[in-house]
Amino acid sequence: MKISSADMVVHPMGLRFMGRMFPCTVGRGGISADKREGDGATPTGVHSIVGMLYRPDRIAPPTDWAMPILPGDLWSDDSTSDDYNTMVRAPYPFSHEVLRRADPLYDLVILTDWNWPNAVLGRGSAIFMHRWRRPGFPTEGCIGVRPDDLAWIAPRIQRSTRLIVSG
């Protein structure tokens, strides 16, 4: 596989992007080639960047293509729902994650194509890149980075940027 300078590469030393290294965290289940819903693992593979979300009441748009997170925006993580692994709106009767959180964890979210747009039930929902809670504290399967690093990375992402996670 050819890796370009536009790619973000996660490896044991952190996340490499545009010639810089950034500390990062991965899922509490480690890195896995057999990702399943609820396992807390970060899936290996080459993941395209398919979107970016931000809190317009907290930060300026990081790019002209970023979409605002509005009150009532949710992400379905219920593998029994037809909306599994998509953004949905409240009220929503199935299991979901709130995108407009009280804490700043999702003030800026980079979306990958993990198990999207044609989700395989149980294979795991959204793998985001977002700010970390603190150094070394694992995510639920996403990639976590420092808030200032995320703010630096976001406007530099190109349409060709991929997130590459190796095991």
PDB file of N, CA, C and O in Angstrom, residues 41-87:
ATOM      1  N   ALA A  41     -12.796  -1.570  20.416  1.00  0.00           N
ATOM      2  CA  ALA A  41     -11.569  -1.659  19.624  1.00  0.00           C
ATOM      3  C   ALA A  41     -11.560  -0.627  18.498  1.00  0.00           C
ATOM      4  O   ALA A  41     -12.605  -0.234  17.985  1.00  0.00           O
ATOM      5  N   THR A  42     -10.362  -0.235  18.118  1.00  0.00           N
ATOM      6  CA  THR A  42     -10.144   0.602  16.946  1.00  0.00           C
ATOM      7  C   THR A  42      -9.819  -0.336  15.794  1.00  0.00           C
ATOM      8  O   THR A  42      -8.904  -1.151  15.899  1.00  0.00           O
ATOM      9  N   PRO A  43     -10.581  -0.267  14.700  1.00  0.00           N
ATOM     10  CA  PRO A  43     -10.365  -1.219  13.602  1.00  0.00           C
ATOM     11  C   PRO A  43      -9.138  -0.899  12.751  1.00  0.00           C
ATOM     12  O   PRO A  43      -8.872   0.259  12.439  1.00  0.00           O
ATOM     13  N   THR A  44      -8.412  -1.947  12.394  1.00  0.00           N
ATOM     14  CA  THR A  44      -7.307  -1.782  11.455  1.00  0.00           C
ATOM     15  C   THR A  44      -7.883  -1.490  10.078  1.00  0.00           C
ATOM     16  O   THR A  44      -9.058  -1.745   9.809  1.00  0.00           O
ATOM     17  N   GLY A  45      -7.057  -0.961   9.213  1.00  0.00           N
ATOM     18  CA  GLY A  45      -7.476  -0.757   7.836  1.00  0.00           C
ATOM     19  C   GLY A  45      -7.208   0.643   7.337  1.00  0.00           C
ATOM     20  O   GLY A  45      -6.645   1.484   8.039  1.00  0.00           O
ATOM     21  N   VAL A  46      -7.636   0.841   6.114  1.00  0.00           N
ATOM     22  CA  VAL A  46      -7.513   2.130   5.448  1.00  0.00           C
ATOM     23  C   VAL A  46      -8.910   2.733   5.406  1.00  0.00           C
ATOM     24  O   VAL A  46      -9.807   2.185   4.776  1.00  0.00           O
ATOM     25  N   HIS A  47      -9.097   3.829   6.107  1.00  0.00           N
ATOM     26  CA  HIS A  47     -10.404   4.453   6.264  1.00  0.00           C
ATOM     27  C   HIS A  47     -10.398   5.828   5.586  1.00  0.00           C
ATOM     28  O   HIS A  47      -9.545   6.662   5.895  1.00  0.00           O
ATOM     29  N   SER A  48     -11.347   6.044   4.707  1.00  0.00           N
ATOM     30  CA  SER A  48     -11.478   7.356   4.071  1.00  0.00           C
ATOM     31  C   SER A  48     -12.113   8.345   5.045  1.00  0.00           C
ATOM     32  O   SER A  48     -12.906   7.959   5.904  1.00  0.00           O
ATOM     33  N   ILE A  49     -11.771   9.605   4.881  1.00  0.00           N
ATOM     34  CA  ILE A  49     -12.421  10.668   5.648  1.00  0.00           C
ATOM     35  C   ILE A  49     -13.657  11.081   4.844  1.00  0.00           C
ATOM     36  O   ILE A  49     -13.541  11.449   3.671  1.00  0.00           O
ATOM     37  N   VAL A  50     -14.827  10.987   5.477  1.00  0.00           N
ATOM     38  CA  VAL A  50     -16.077  11.236   4.754  1.00  0.00           C
ATOM     39  C   VAL A  50     -16.848  12.449   5.277  1.00  0.00           C
ATOM     40  O   VAL A  50     -17.900  12.795   4.731  1.00  0.00           O
ATOM     41  N   GLY A  51     -16.346  13.086   6.295  1.00  0.00           N
ATOM     42  CA  GLY A  51     -17.044  14.256   6.805  1.00  0.00           C
ATOM     43  C   GLY A  51     -16.366  14.835   8.018  1.00  0.00           C
ATOM     44  O   GLY A  51     -15.426  14.259   8.577  1.00  0.00           O
ATOM     45  N   MET A  52     -16.888  15.994   8.427  1.00  0.00           N
ATOM     46  CA  MET A  52     -16.392  16.665   9.616  1.00  0.00           C
ATOM     47  C   MET A  52     -17.576  17.392  10.251  1.00  0.00           C
ATOM     48  O   MET A  52     -18.381  18.015   9.558  1.00  0.00           O
ATOM     49  N   LEU A  53     -17.667  17.288  11.570  1.00  0.00           N
ATOM     50  CA  LEU A  53     -18.727  17.940  12.334  1.00  0.00           C
ATOM     51  C   LEU A  53     -18.091  18.868  13.366  1.00  0.00           C
ATOM     52  O   LEU A  53     -16.993  18.576  13.865  1.00  0.00           O
ATOM     53  N   TYR A  54     -18.793  19.943  13.693  1.00  0.00           N
ATOM     54  CA  TYR A  54     -18.265  20.861  14.706  1.00  0.00           C
ATOM     55  C   TYR A  54     -19.423  21.518  15.451  1.00  0.00           C
ATOM     56  O   TYR A  54     -20.540  21.593  14.958  1.00  0.00           O
ATOM     57  N   ARG A  55     -19.130  21.984  16.660  1.00  0.00           N
ATOM     58  CA  ARG A  55     -20.116  22.697  17.487  1.00  0.00           C
ATOM     59  C   ARG A  55     -20.049  24.185  17.155  1.00  0.00           C
ATOM     60  O   ARG A  55     -19.121  24.881  17.576  1.00  0.00           O
ATOM     61  N   PRO A  56     -21.018  24.729  16.417  1.00  0.00           N
ATOM     62  CA  PRO A  56     -20.953  26.135  16.018  1.00  0.00           C
ATOM     63  C   PRO A  56     -21.095  27.119  17.177  1.00  0.00           C
ATOM     64  O   PRO A  56     -20.704  28.284  17.042  1.00  0.00           O
ATOM     65  N   ASP A  57     -21.614  26.644  18.304  1.00  0.00           N
ATOM     66  CA  ASP A  57     -21.720  27.516  19.476  1.00  0.00           C
ATOM     67  C   ASP A  57     -20.426  27.546  20.275  1.00  0.00           C
ATOM     68  O   ASP A  57     -20.311  28.314  21.234  1.00  0.00           O
ATOM     69  N   ARG A  58     -19.453  26.728  19.894  1.00  0.00           N
ATOM     70  CA  ARG A  58     -18.186  26.662  20.640  1.00  0.00           C
ATOM     71  C   ARG A  58     -16.963  26.979  19.797  1.00  0.00           C
ATOM     72  O   ARG A  58     -15.978  27.498  20.313  1.00  0.00           O
ATOM     73  N   ILE A  59     -16.973  26.595  18.511  1.00  0.00           N
ATOM     74  CA  ILE A  59     -15.800  26.834  17.656  1.00  0.00           C
ATOM     75  C   ILE A  59     -16.257  27.316  16.278  1.00  0.00           C
ATOM     76  O   ILE A  59     -17.394  27.075  15.870  1.00  0.00           O
ATOM     77  N   ALA A  60     -15.333  27.962  15.582  1.00  0.00           N
ATOM     78  CA  ALA A  60     -15.588  28.386  14.202  1.00  0.00           C
ATOM     79  C   ALA A  60     -15.485  27.170  13.278  1.00  0.00           C
ATOM     80  O   ALA A  60     -14.815  26.180  13.628  1.00  0.00           O
ATOM     81  N   PRO A  61     -16.118  27.217  12.125  1.00  0.00           N
ATOM     82  CA  PRO A  61     -16.000  26.092  11.193  1.00  0.00           C
ATOM     83  C   PRO A  61     -14.528  25.850  10.842  1.00  0.00           C
ATOM     84  O   PRO A  61     -13.839  26.782  10.426  1.00  0.00           O
ATOM     85  N   PRO A  62     -14.032  24.623  11.010  1.00  0.00           N
ATOM     86  CA  PRO A  62     -12.629  24.339  10.713  1.00  0.00           C
ATOM     87  C   PRO A  62     -12.331  24.285   9.215  1.00  0.00           C
ATOM     88  O   PRO A  62     -11.190  24.453   8.803  1.00  0.00           O
ATOM     89  N   THR A  63     -13.372  24.003   8.413  1.00  0.00           N
ATOM     90  CA  THR A  63     -13.253  23.966   6.953  1.00  0.00           C
ATOM     91  C   THR A  63     -14.578  24.458   6.383  1.00  0.00           C
ATOM     92  O   THR A  63     -15.583  24.519   7.095  1.00  0.00           O
ATOM     93  N   ASP A  64     -14.579  24.740   5.095  1.00  0.00           N
ATOM     94  CA  ASP A  64     -15.832  25.186   4.482  1.00  0.00           C
ATOM     95  C   ASP A  64     -16.795  24.022   4.234  1.00  0.00           C
ATOM     96  O   ASP A  64     -17.952  24.248   3.904  1.00  0.00           O
ATOM     97  N   TRP A  65     -16.342  22.782   4.407  1.00  0.00           N
ATOM     98  CA  TRP A  65     -17.203  21.625   4.189  1.00  0.00           C
ATOM     99  C   TRP A  65     -17.643  20.943   5.493  1.00  0.00           C
ATOM    100  O   TRP A  65     -18.390  19.970   5.470  1.00  0.00           O
ATOM    101  N   ALA A  66     -17.217  21.477   6.624  1.00  0.00           N
ATOM    102  CA  ALA A  66     -17.627  20.922   7.924  1.00  0.00           C
ATOM    103  C   ALA A  66     -19.094  21.255   8.177  1.00  0.00           C
ATOM    104  O   ALA A  66     -19.569  22.337   7.828  1.00  0.00           O
ATOM    105  N   MET A  67     -19.809  20.308   8.798  1.00  0.00           N
ATOM    106  CA  MET A  67     -21.234  20.470   9.089  1.00  0.00           C
ATOM    107  C   MET A  67     -21.429  20.743  10.578  1.00  0.00           C
ATOM    108  O   MET A  67     -20.795  20.100  11.419  1.00  0.00           O
ATOM    109  N   PRO A  68     -22.333  21.673  10.918  1.00  0.00           N
ATOM    110  CA  PRO A  68     -22.561  21.974  12.330  1.00  0.00           C
ATOM    111  C   PRO A  68     -23.309  20.844  13.040  1.00  0.00           C
ATOM    112  O   PRO A  68     -24.167  20.184  12.453  1.00  0.00           O
ATOM    113  N   ILE A  69     -22.972  20.632  14.299  1.00  0.00           N
ATOM    114  CA  ILE A  69     -23.718  19.716  15.165  1.00  0.00           C
ATOM    115  C   ILE A  69     -24.805  20.552  15.822  1.00  0.00           C
ATOM    116  O   ILE A  69     -24.513  21.510  16.544  1.00  0.00           O
ATOM    117  N   LEU A  70     -26.043  20.171  15.567  1.00  0.00           N
ATOM    118  CA  LEU A  70     -27.185  20.928  16.064  1.00  0.00           C
ATOM    119  C   LEU A  70     -27.833  20.221  17.241  1.00  0.00           C
ATOM    120  O   LEU A  70     -27.635  19.009  17.430  1.00  0.00           O
ATOM    121  N   PRO A  71     -28.609  20.938  18.043  1.00  0.00           N
ATOM    122  CA  PRO A  71     -29.347  20.267  19.117  1.00  0.00           C
ATOM    123  C   PRO A  71     -30.201  19.144  18.512  1.00  0.00           C
ATOM    124  O   PRO A  71     -30.832  19.327  17.472  1.00  0.00           O
ATOM    125  N   GLY A  72     -30.169  17.990  19.143  1.00  0.00           N
ATOM    126  CA  GLY A  72     -30.940  16.848  18.656  1.00  0.00           C
ATOM    127  C   GLY A  72     -30.197  15.943  17.703  1.00  0.00           C
ATOM    128  O   GLY A  72     -30.722  14.908  17.291  1.00  0.00           O
ATOM    129  N   ASP A  73     -28.950  16.274  17.328  1.00  0.00           N
ATOM    130  CA  ASP A  73     -28.166  15.399  16.462  1.00  0.00           C
ATOM    131  C   ASP A  73     -27.625  14.226  17.272  1.00  0.00           C
ATOM    132  O   ASP A  73     -27.032  14.412  18.338  1.00  0.00           O
ATOM    133  N   LEU A  74     -27.839  13.038  16.752  1.00  0.00           N
ATOM    134  CA  LEU A  74     -27.441  11.789  17.399  1.00  0.00           C
ATOM    135  C   LEU A  74     -26.748  10.897  16.372  1.00  0.00           C
ATOM    136  O   LEU A  74     -26.852  11.124  15.171  1.00  0.00           O
ATOM    137  N   TRP A  75     -26.082   9.843  16.870  1.00  0.00           N
ATOM    138  CA  TRP A  75     -25.509   8.821  15.988  1.00  0.00           C
ATOM    139  C   TRP A  75     -26.055   7.474  16.443  1.00  0.00           C
ATOM    140  O   TRP A  75     -25.875   7.070  17.592  1.00  0.00           O
ATOM    141  N   SER A  76     -26.726   6.762  15.544  1.00  0.00           N
ATOM    142  CA  SER A  76     -27.314   5.469  15.879  1.00  0.00           C
ATOM    143  C   SER A  76     -26.230   4.402  16.017  1.00  0.00           C
ATOM    144  O   SER A  76     -25.434   4.199  15.103  1.00  0.00           O
ATOM    145  N   ASP A  77     -26.230   3.729  17.169  1.00  0.00           N
ATOM    146  CA  ASP A  77     -25.303   2.605  17.368  1.00  0.00           C
ATOM    147  C   ASP A  77     -26.082   1.328  17.666  1.00  0.00           C
ATOM    148  O   ASP A  77     -25.549   0.381  18.236  1.00  0.00           O
ATOM    149  N   ASP A  78     -27.344   1.304  17.257  1.00  0.00           N
ATOM    150  CA  ASP A  78     -28.223   0.158  17.504  1.00  0.00           C
ATOM    151  C   ASP A  78     -28.279  -0.714  16.263  1.00  0.00           C
ATOM    152  O   ASP A  78     -28.881  -0.349  15.251  1.00  0.00           O
ATOM    153  N   SER A  79     -27.643  -1.874  16.336  1.00  0.00           N
ATOM    154  CA  SER A  79     -27.563  -2.750  15.165  1.00  0.00           C
ATOM    155  C   SER A  79     -28.899  -3.376  14.784  1.00  0.00           C
ATOM    156  O   SER A  79     -28.996  -4.021  13.752  1.00  0.00           O
ATOM    157  N   THR A  80     -29.942  -3.155  15.585  1.00  0.00           N
ATOM    158  CA  THR A  80     -31.275  -3.649  15.208  1.00  0.00           C
ATOM    159  C   THR A  80     -32.060  -2.590  14.424  1.00  0.00           C
ATOM    160  O   THR A  80     -33.152  -2.872  13.937  1.00  0.00           O
ATOM    161  N   SER A  81     -31.520  -1.403  14.301  1.00  0.00           N
ATOM    162  CA  SER A  81     -32.212  -0.306  13.622  1.00  0.00           C
ATOM    163  C   SER A  81     -31.781  -0.193  12.167  1.00  0.00           C
ATOM    164  O   SER A  81     -30.610  -0.417  11.825  1.00  0.00           O
ATOM    165  N   ASP A  82     -32.695   0.206  11.323  1.00  0.00           N
ATOM    166  CA  ASP A  82     -32.366   0.473   9.920  1.00  0.00           C
ATOM    167  C   ASP A  82     -31.416   1.657   9.782  1.00  0.00           C
ATOM    168  O   ASP A  82     -30.769   1.818   8.748  1.00  0.00           O
ATOM    169  N   ASP A  83     -31.340   2.493  10.806  1.00  0.00           N
ATOM    170  CA  ASP A  83     -30.479   3.674  10.799  1.00  0.00           C
ATOM    171  C   ASP A  83     -29.094   3.403  11.376  1.00  0.00           C
ATOM    172  O   ASP A  83     -28.320   4.342  11.577  1.00  0.00           O
ATOM    173  N   TYR A  84     -28.800   2.142  11.660  1.00  0.00           N
ATOM    174  CA  TYR A  84     -27.523   1.766  12.276  1.00  0.00           C
ATOM    175  C   TYR A  84     -26.347   2.452  11.591  1.00  0.00           C
ATOM    176  O   TYR A  84     -26.233   2.454  10.369  1.00  0.00           O
ATOM    177  N   ASN A  85     -25.513   3.073  12.403  1.00  0.00           N
ATOM    178  CA  ASN A  85     -24.278   3.725  11.985  1.00  0.00           C
ATOM    179  C   ASN A  85     -24.526   4.909  11.052  1.00  0.00           C
ATOM    180  O   ASN A  85     -23.787   5.134  10.098  1.00  0.00           O
ATOM    181  N   THR A  86     -25.575   5.670  11.348  1.00  0.00           N
ATOM    182  CA  THR A  86     -25.825   6.917  10.631  1.00  0.00           C
ATOM    183  C   THR A  86     -26.212   7.999  11.631  1.00  0.00           C
ATOM    184  O   THR A  86     -26.619   7.714  12.755  1.00  0.00           O
ATOM    185  N   MET A  87     -26.111   9.228  11.168  1.00  0.00           N
ATOM    186  CA  MET A  87     -26.546  10.358  11.977  1.00  0.00           C
ATOM    187  C   MET A  87     -28.064  10.412  11.931  1.00  0.00           C
ATOM    188  O   MET A  87     -28.662  10.273  10.864  1.00  0.00           O
TER     189      MET A  87
END
